[in-house]
Every structure is written in C-alpha cells, then in structure tokens.
Tab-separated table of C-alpha atoms and ligand atoms in Angstrom:
chain	number	residue	atom	x	y	z
A	1	MET	CA	50.022	-214.330	50.794
A	2	LYS	CA	47.885	-216.418	53.133
A	3	ILE	CA	48.447	-220.164	53.297
A	4	ARG	CA	46.331	-222.539	55.383
A	5	VAL	CA	47.336	-226.151	55.712
A	6	PHE	CA	44.827	-228.686	57.050
A	7	SER	CA	46.125	-231.844	58.630
A	8	SER	CA	43.535	-234.114	57.045
A	9	GLU	CA	41.467	-234.212	53.894
A	10	ALA	CA	38.305	-234.189	56.008
A	11	GLU	CA	39.334	-230.963	57.740
A	12	PHE	CA	40.185	-229.413	54.391
A	13	ASP	CA	36.797	-230.352	52.901
A	14	ARG	CA	34.943	-229.053	55.932
A	15	ALA	CA	36.823	-225.722	56.061
A	16	CYS	CA	36.289	-225.133	52.335
A	17	ALA	CA	32.561	-225.801	52.697
A	18	GLU	CA	32.419	-223.404	55.652
A	19	ALA	CA	34.156	-220.711	53.601
A	20	ILE	CA	31.333	-220.918	51.059
A	21	VAL	CA	28.639	-220.985	53.754
A	22	ASN	CA	30.180	-218.036	55.632
A	23	GLN	CA	30.340	-216.061	52.402
A	24	ILE	CA	26.615	-216.676	51.879
A	25	LYS	CA	25.737	-215.762	55.480
A	26	THR	CA	27.863	-212.609	55.442
A	27	LYS	CA	26.569	-211.366	52.086
A	28	PRO	CA	23.274	-212.979	51.056
A	29	ASP	CA	23.561	-211.702	47.468
A	30	SER	CA	27.057	-213.104	46.996
A	31	VAL	CA	28.322	-214.145	43.586
A	32	ILE	CA	30.347	-217.300	44.125
A	33	GLY	CA	32.518	-219.127	41.622
A	34	LEU	CA	33.039	-222.871	41.985
A	35	SER	CA	35.303	-225.437	40.341
A	36	THR	CA	34.479	-229.008	39.439
A	37	GLY	CA	36.771	-231.972	40.022
A	38	ARG	CA	37.932	-234.314	42.712
A	39	THR	CA	39.136	-231.503	44.984
A	40	THR	CA	35.763	-229.809	45.311
A	41	VAL	CA	33.232	-232.630	45.245
A	42	ASN	CA	33.181	-233.183	49.018
A	43	MET	CA	33.006	-229.483	49.841
A	44	HIS	CA	29.921	-229.114	47.669
A	45	ARG	CA	28.250	-232.029	49.444
A	46	ILE	CA	29.057	-230.543	52.856
A	47	VAL	CA	27.638	-227.143	51.854
A	48	CYS	CA	24.353	-228.925	51.060
A	49	GLU	CA	24.420	-230.835	54.358
A	50	LEU	CA	25.023	-227.619	56.316
A	51	HIS	CA	22.175	-225.983	54.432
A	52	ASP	CA	19.831	-228.881	55.248
A	53	ARG	CA	20.774	-228.613	58.896
A	54	GLU	CA	20.888	-224.841	59.350
A	55	GLY	CA	18.536	-223.599	56.622
A	56	PHE	CA	20.434	-220.358	55.922
A	57	ASP	CA	19.040	-218.142	53.187
A	58	VAL	CA	20.337	-218.897	49.685
A	59	SER	CA	17.595	-217.062	47.766
A	60	GLY	CA	19.837	-214.149	46.789
A	61	ILE	CA	23.066	-215.875	45.797
A	62	THR	CA	24.476	-216.504	42.346
A	63	LEU	CA	26.622	-219.553	41.670
A	64	LEU	CA	28.709	-220.212	38.601
A	65	ASN	CA	31.546	-222.457	37.551
A	66	VAL	CA	34.892	-221.062	36.508
A	67	ASP	CA	34.828	-223.135	33.331
A	68	GLU	CA	32.749	-225.334	31.029
A	69	PHE	CA	33.207	-227.658	28.059
A	70	ALA	CA	32.542	-225.851	24.805
A	71	GLY	CA	31.200	-227.534	21.691
A	72	VAL	CA	29.515	-230.463	23.435
A	73	PRO	CA	25.799	-231.312	23.665
A	74	ALA	CA	24.046	-229.622	26.616
A	75	ASP	CA	22.783	-233.003	27.873
A	76	TYR	CA	26.286	-234.511	28.160
A	77	PRO	CA	26.364	-235.560	31.849
A	78	GLY	CA	30.071	-234.669	32.078
A	79	THR	CA	29.546	-230.940	31.532
A	80	CYS	CA	30.589	-228.833	34.501
A	81	GLY	CA	27.104	-227.333	34.556
A	82	ASN	CA	25.339	-230.686	34.773
A	83	ARG	CA	27.710	-231.916	37.461
A	84	LEU	CA	27.105	-228.818	39.575
A	85	LEU	CA	23.349	-228.961	39.011
A	86	GLU	CA	23.382	-232.416	40.591
A	87	ALA	CA	25.942	-231.696	43.285
A	88	ILE	CA	24.877	-228.330	44.654
A	89	VAL	CA	22.449	-226.218	42.599
A	90	ARG	CA	19.420	-228.535	42.846
A	91	PRO	CA	20.123	-229.720	46.429
A	92	LEU	CA	20.192	-226.062	47.557
A	93	GLY	CA	16.918	-225.456	45.679
A	94	LEU	CA	18.312	-222.550	43.633
A	95	SER	CA	16.210	-221.083	40.825
A	96	ASP	CA	17.411	-221.139	37.191
A	97	GLY	CA	18.517	-217.517	37.339
A	98	GLN	CA	20.764	-218.198	40.308
A	99	PHE	CA	23.131	-220.446	38.359
A	100	ILE	CA	24.891	-218.816	35.444
A	101	MET	CA	27.207	-220.704	33.107
A	102	PHE	CA	29.079	-220.521	29.852
A	103	PRO	CA	26.984	-222.173	27.117
A	104	THR	CA	28.053	-225.672	26.053
A	105	GLU	CA	27.189	-224.893	22.432
A	106	SER	CA	27.426	-221.605	20.600
A	107	ASP	CA	27.931	-220.155	17.143
A	108	ASP	CA	29.903	-217.270	18.619
A	109	TYR	CA	31.940	-217.991	21.725
A	110	LYS	CA	33.637	-214.615	21.645
A	111	ARG	CA	30.265	-212.957	22.069
A	112	ASP	CA	29.108	-215.460	24.708
A	113	CYS	CA	32.291	-215.209	26.770
A	114	ALA	CA	31.937	-211.428	26.811
A	115	ALA	CA	28.258	-211.792	27.764
A	116	PHE	CA	29.170	-214.132	30.625
A	117	THR	CA	31.709	-211.762	32.194
A	118	ALA	CA	29.306	-208.834	31.645
A	119	GLU	CA	26.600	-210.748	33.527
A	120	ILE	CA	29.009	-211.385	36.410
A	121	GLU	CA	29.766	-207.648	36.537
A	122	ARG	CA	26.044	-206.793	36.357
A	123	ARG	CA	25.533	-208.878	39.495
A	124	GLY	CA	28.290	-206.978	41.277
A	125	GLY	CA	31.344	-209.069	40.398
A	126	LEU	CA	32.648	-212.266	41.927
A	127	ASP	CA	32.914	-212.125	45.715
A	128	LEU	CA	34.565	-215.507	46.132
A	129	GLN	CA	36.138	-218.014	43.765
A	130	MET	CA	36.981	-221.490	45.026
A	131	LEU	CA	39.650	-222.264	42.471
A	132	GLY	CA	40.921	-225.729	41.638
A	133	LEU	CA	44.447	-226.373	40.412
A	134	GLY	CA	45.536	-228.654	37.594
A	135	GLU	CA	48.679	-230.773	37.877
A	136	ASN	CA	50.379	-228.632	35.209
A	137	GLY	CA	49.441	-225.417	37.033
A	138	HIS	CA	46.256	-224.652	35.129
A	139	ILE	CA	43.385	-222.730	36.677
A	140	GLY	CA	39.953	-223.024	35.117
A	141	PHE	CA	40.772	-224.357	31.659
A	142	ASN	CA	43.662	-221.907	31.193
A	143	GLN	CA	46.510	-224.141	30.107
A	144	PRO	CA	50.228	-223.286	30.313
A	145	GLY	CA	51.039	-220.426	27.967
A	146	THR	CA	47.739	-218.589	28.438
A	147	PRO	CA	48.527	-214.856	28.499
A	148	PHE	CA	47.757	-213.356	31.922
A	149	GLY	CA	45.895	-210.530	30.188
A	150	TYR	CA	43.237	-212.871	28.774
A	151	SER	CA	39.617	-212.446	29.807
A	152	ALA	CA	37.047	-215.263	29.289
A	153	TRP	CA	37.882	-217.341	26.228
A	154	VAL	CA	37.859	-220.891	24.857
A	155	CYS	CA	41.150	-222.647	25.555
A	156	PRO	CA	42.100	-225.722	23.510
A	157	LEU	CA	41.753	-228.872	25.626
A	158	LEU	CA	44.691	-231.091	26.466
A	159	PRO	CA	44.715	-234.052	24.022
A	160	GLU	CA	43.790	-236.569	26.772
A	161	VAL	CA	40.836	-234.442	27.913
A	162	GLU	CA	39.668	-233.942	24.339
A	163	GLU	CA	39.923	-237.677	23.738
A	164	LYS	CA	37.770	-238.410	26.805
A	165	VAL	CA	35.123	-235.868	25.786
A	166	ARG	CA	35.040	-237.270	22.253
A	167	ARG	CA	34.624	-240.805	23.554
A	168	GLU	CA	31.870	-239.868	25.991
A	169	THR	CA	29.869	-237.570	23.712
A	170	GLY	CA	30.408	-239.235	20.359
A	171	ILE	CA	30.725	-235.798	18.743
A	172	GLY	CA	31.921	-235.908	15.154
A	173	ASP	CA	35.419	-235.063	13.927
A	174	ALA	CA	34.153	-231.765	12.549
A	175	VAL	CA	33.606	-230.481	16.089
A	176	ARG	CA	36.608	-229.326	18.095
A	177	PRO	CA	35.637	-229.335	21.779
A	178	GLY	CA	37.294	-226.680	23.931
A	179	GLY	CA	37.355	-225.308	27.424
A	180	ALA	CA	35.391	-222.092	27.951
A	181	THR	CA	36.906	-220.456	30.998
A	182	LEU	CA	37.265	-217.263	32.926
A	183	GLY	CA	40.664	-215.911	31.960
A	184	PRO	CA	43.504	-215.011	34.320
A	185	ALA	CA	42.459	-211.338	34.039
A	186	ASP	CA	38.911	-212.162	35.234
A	187	ILE	CA	40.220	-214.287	38.091
A	188	MET	CA	42.451	-211.421	39.222
A	189	LYS	CA	39.320	-209.245	39.574
A	190	VAL	CA	37.649	-211.621	42.045
A	191	ARG	CA	37.571	-210.073	45.522
A	192	ARG	CA	38.621	-213.238	47.344
A	193	VAL	CA	40.240	-216.200	45.621
A	194	ILE	CA	40.823	-219.399	47.555
A	195	LEU	CA	43.066	-221.722	45.577
A	196	VAL	CA	42.224	-225.226	46.776
A	197	ALA	CA	44.443	-228.277	46.383
A	198	LYS	CA	44.664	-231.617	48.114
A	199	GLY	CA	46.426	-234.921	47.625
A	200	ASP	CA	49.861	-236.260	46.683
A	201	ASN	CA	49.413	-235.525	43.004
A	202	LYS	CA	49.394	-231.770	43.749
A	203	THR	CA	52.505	-231.624	45.980
A	204	ASP	CA	55.003	-230.576	43.282
A	205	ILE	CA	52.783	-228.129	41.475
A	206	VAL	CA	51.683	-226.441	44.719
A	207	GLN	CA	55.321	-225.818	45.613
A	208	ARG	CA	56.012	-224.466	42.099
A	209	ILE	CA	53.087	-222.067	41.915
A	210	ILE	CA	53.560	-220.624	45.411
A	211	GLU	CA	57.340	-220.545	45.746
A	212	GLY	CA	58.490	-220.467	42.122
A	213	PRO	CA	58.750	-217.461	39.823
A	214	VAL	CA	55.651	-215.974	38.197
A	215	SER	CA	55.360	-217.300	34.656
A	216	GLU	CA	52.626	-217.801	32.079
A	217	GLU	CA	53.921	-221.367	31.764
A	218	PHE	CA	52.285	-221.926	35.178
A	219	PRO	CA	48.959	-220.061	34.979
A	220	ALA	CA	48.277	-220.255	38.746
A	221	THR	CA	51.405	-218.166	39.452
A	222	VAL	CA	49.387	-215.119	38.381
A	223	LEU	CA	47.753	-215.342	41.813
A	224	GLN	CA	50.994	-214.338	43.524
A	225	GLY	CA	50.036	-210.796	42.486
A	226	HIS	CA	46.495	-210.997	43.920
A	227	PRO	CA	46.187	-209.319	47.318
A	228	GLY	CA	43.056	-211.313	48.217
A	229	CYS	CA	44.383	-214.749	47.272
A	230	GLU	CA	44.605	-217.547	49.800
A	231	TYR	CA	46.001	-221.031	49.340
A	232	TRP	CA	44.104	-223.727	51.228
A	233	LEU	CA	45.835	-227.082	51.149
A	234	ASP	CA	45.803	-230.425	52.847
A	235	ALA	CA	49.051	-231.679	54.374
A	236	LYS	CA	49.826	-233.849	51.338
A	237	ALA	CA	49.534	-231.002	48.841
A	238	ALA	CA	51.580	-228.728	51.136
A	239	ALA	CA	54.309	-231.297	51.842
A	240	LYS	CA	57.055	-229.572	49.808
A	241	LEU	CA	56.331	-225.972	50.798
A	242	ARG	CA	59.127	-224.178	52.601
A	243	ILE	CA	57.215	-220.898	53.151
A	244	SER	CA	54.507	-222.378	55.385
A	245	LYS	CA	56.927	-224.107	57.721
B	1	LIG	C1	39.895	-229.555	35.513
B	1	LIG	C2	38.903	-228.416	35.648
B	1	LIG	C3	39.430	-227.382	36.625
B	1	LIG	C4	39.799	-228.085	37.918
B	1	LIG	C5	40.916	-229.045	37.684
B	1	LIG	C6	41.384	-229.795	38.919
B	1	LIG	O1	40.907	-229.187	34.660
B	1	LIG	N1	38.649	-227.800	34.360
B	1	LIG	O2	38.476	-226.382	36.843
B	1	LIG	O3	40.166	-227.118	38.861
B	1	LIG	O4	40.459	-229.994	36.746
B	1	LIG	O5	40.657	-230.979	39.088
B	1	LIG	P1	40.835	-231.987	40.303
B	1	LIG	O6	40.308	-231.289	41.506
B	1	LIG	O7	40.014	-233.176	39.943
B	1	LIG	O8	42.288	-232.280	40.424
C-alpha cells in the first residue's frame, strides 16, 4: 500500500494534476478515469493549464468519468459529463470520441453499463483512475452495501442527492434517478488507482478505509486488495492515520 501525504491542498492539487499529465506523456493512448467533485476540480484546471503551457499530445487519450447520473435529461448542467466537458474535455480540445460516458437516459441500463465496460476494454482497459472518496466510504456511486463483485450498474442515490437532482432537474415523480457507476469489480481491474481525498471532512473515513477491516459497508476498503492502489491525501485528510506516521 502506497500512501502519499501532501502538506498543503495546493501541493496535493498540483501532484494529482501531474499524475494525470505524466500518464498522458508516458502512454499517449492512455485510458484515464476521472471523478467529479470538490476534490478533483482544481486538479482538472491545473491539467489544462499545464497543457496550455507545454502543449503535450492529447490526441490519443480517452477520458471518462467513473460515474454519472442516470435518468436525468442530458442537458442538466449538473451531470458529471457536462461538468467534465466544461472543466477538462473542451479546454484540452478533445474530440467527441475521446470522452466516453455512461448515458444519462436509457431504456436499458443493464445493456448500457455492459456496453460501457466493453468499450473501456476495447480501448485497452483503464490505465489510471483518479478516484474520489465519499464521506461514507463510497467510490463512484457505489454506496455502502454494494457487493464487491459488482461490475458497472445503477446504484440508488442517497436520499439527499436524489432530492437535489429532483429539485434541479424538475423530473417527475415517475422517474427514479440513480447513479450509474463502475462497480468495485471494474475498479479493481484498473492498472493504477489513485484514491484522492483532501479536507477535514474526509479525516475519519480515510482512517477507516485504510486502517480498518475490509467490508462492503465501506466500499473503498476493497482497494486494500489492489496491488496498484495508492492513497494521495492532504495533511487534513491524513490527520488520523497511524500507518503513514
Ligand atoms: C460524489 C461522486 C463521486 C465523488 C464523491 C466525492 O459522490 N459521485 O464520484 O468521488 O462525490 O466528492 P467530493 O470530492 O466533492 O467530496
């Protein structure tokens, strides 16, 4: 298990951005998985700044997000896809085919989840996944209780997330929004996983998922069994770790 602790948030953001850039430079046809949220927003911006400055070749890469809202209109600005289009896909000048995502609407998510993982495999599999962490230990949209054997699927949203999506999209009561996500089994196939966490609100869960027992009640603990998993943390998120000291 490899743990890196950065003394400031700025150092964390910079190092995470460099991990993505180095992956692209080392393997120009890399398939890279991203996560949306507060943890990753700065790293995406810095990747774009480095690209503007250095002009490294991004014409062969594939980007994707680990998860996406399911059952919401495609033009909802809060979709993971739309947020990443704005934050990194368009600024890097990637073509449509270089950004692959779960659909936001589908009449058959089982089929579309299988198609998504098949497309990842067709492109050679995920080289790197920058993986965010939820305060309850979730990774992607996989909430506590998700079987580790699950491949891509649609996980029910937490009530507060569902409420927010309903408010913002105005979707009717007949629609049950969900979280399409790579499953723990897909994440375990990624060659290099960097679990990223920063801030005070992640201190307890970081300690639990790294130093506590492996349990499906804390989905991120599955990573303890991944030989290529690294935990990159800022000092606040790492504050309760005993292992790293
Ligand atoms: C959401 C996303 C995850 C993300 C997590 C952490 O649940 N579906 O992919 O990793 O939030 O978000 P934040 O970085 O804002 O704490």
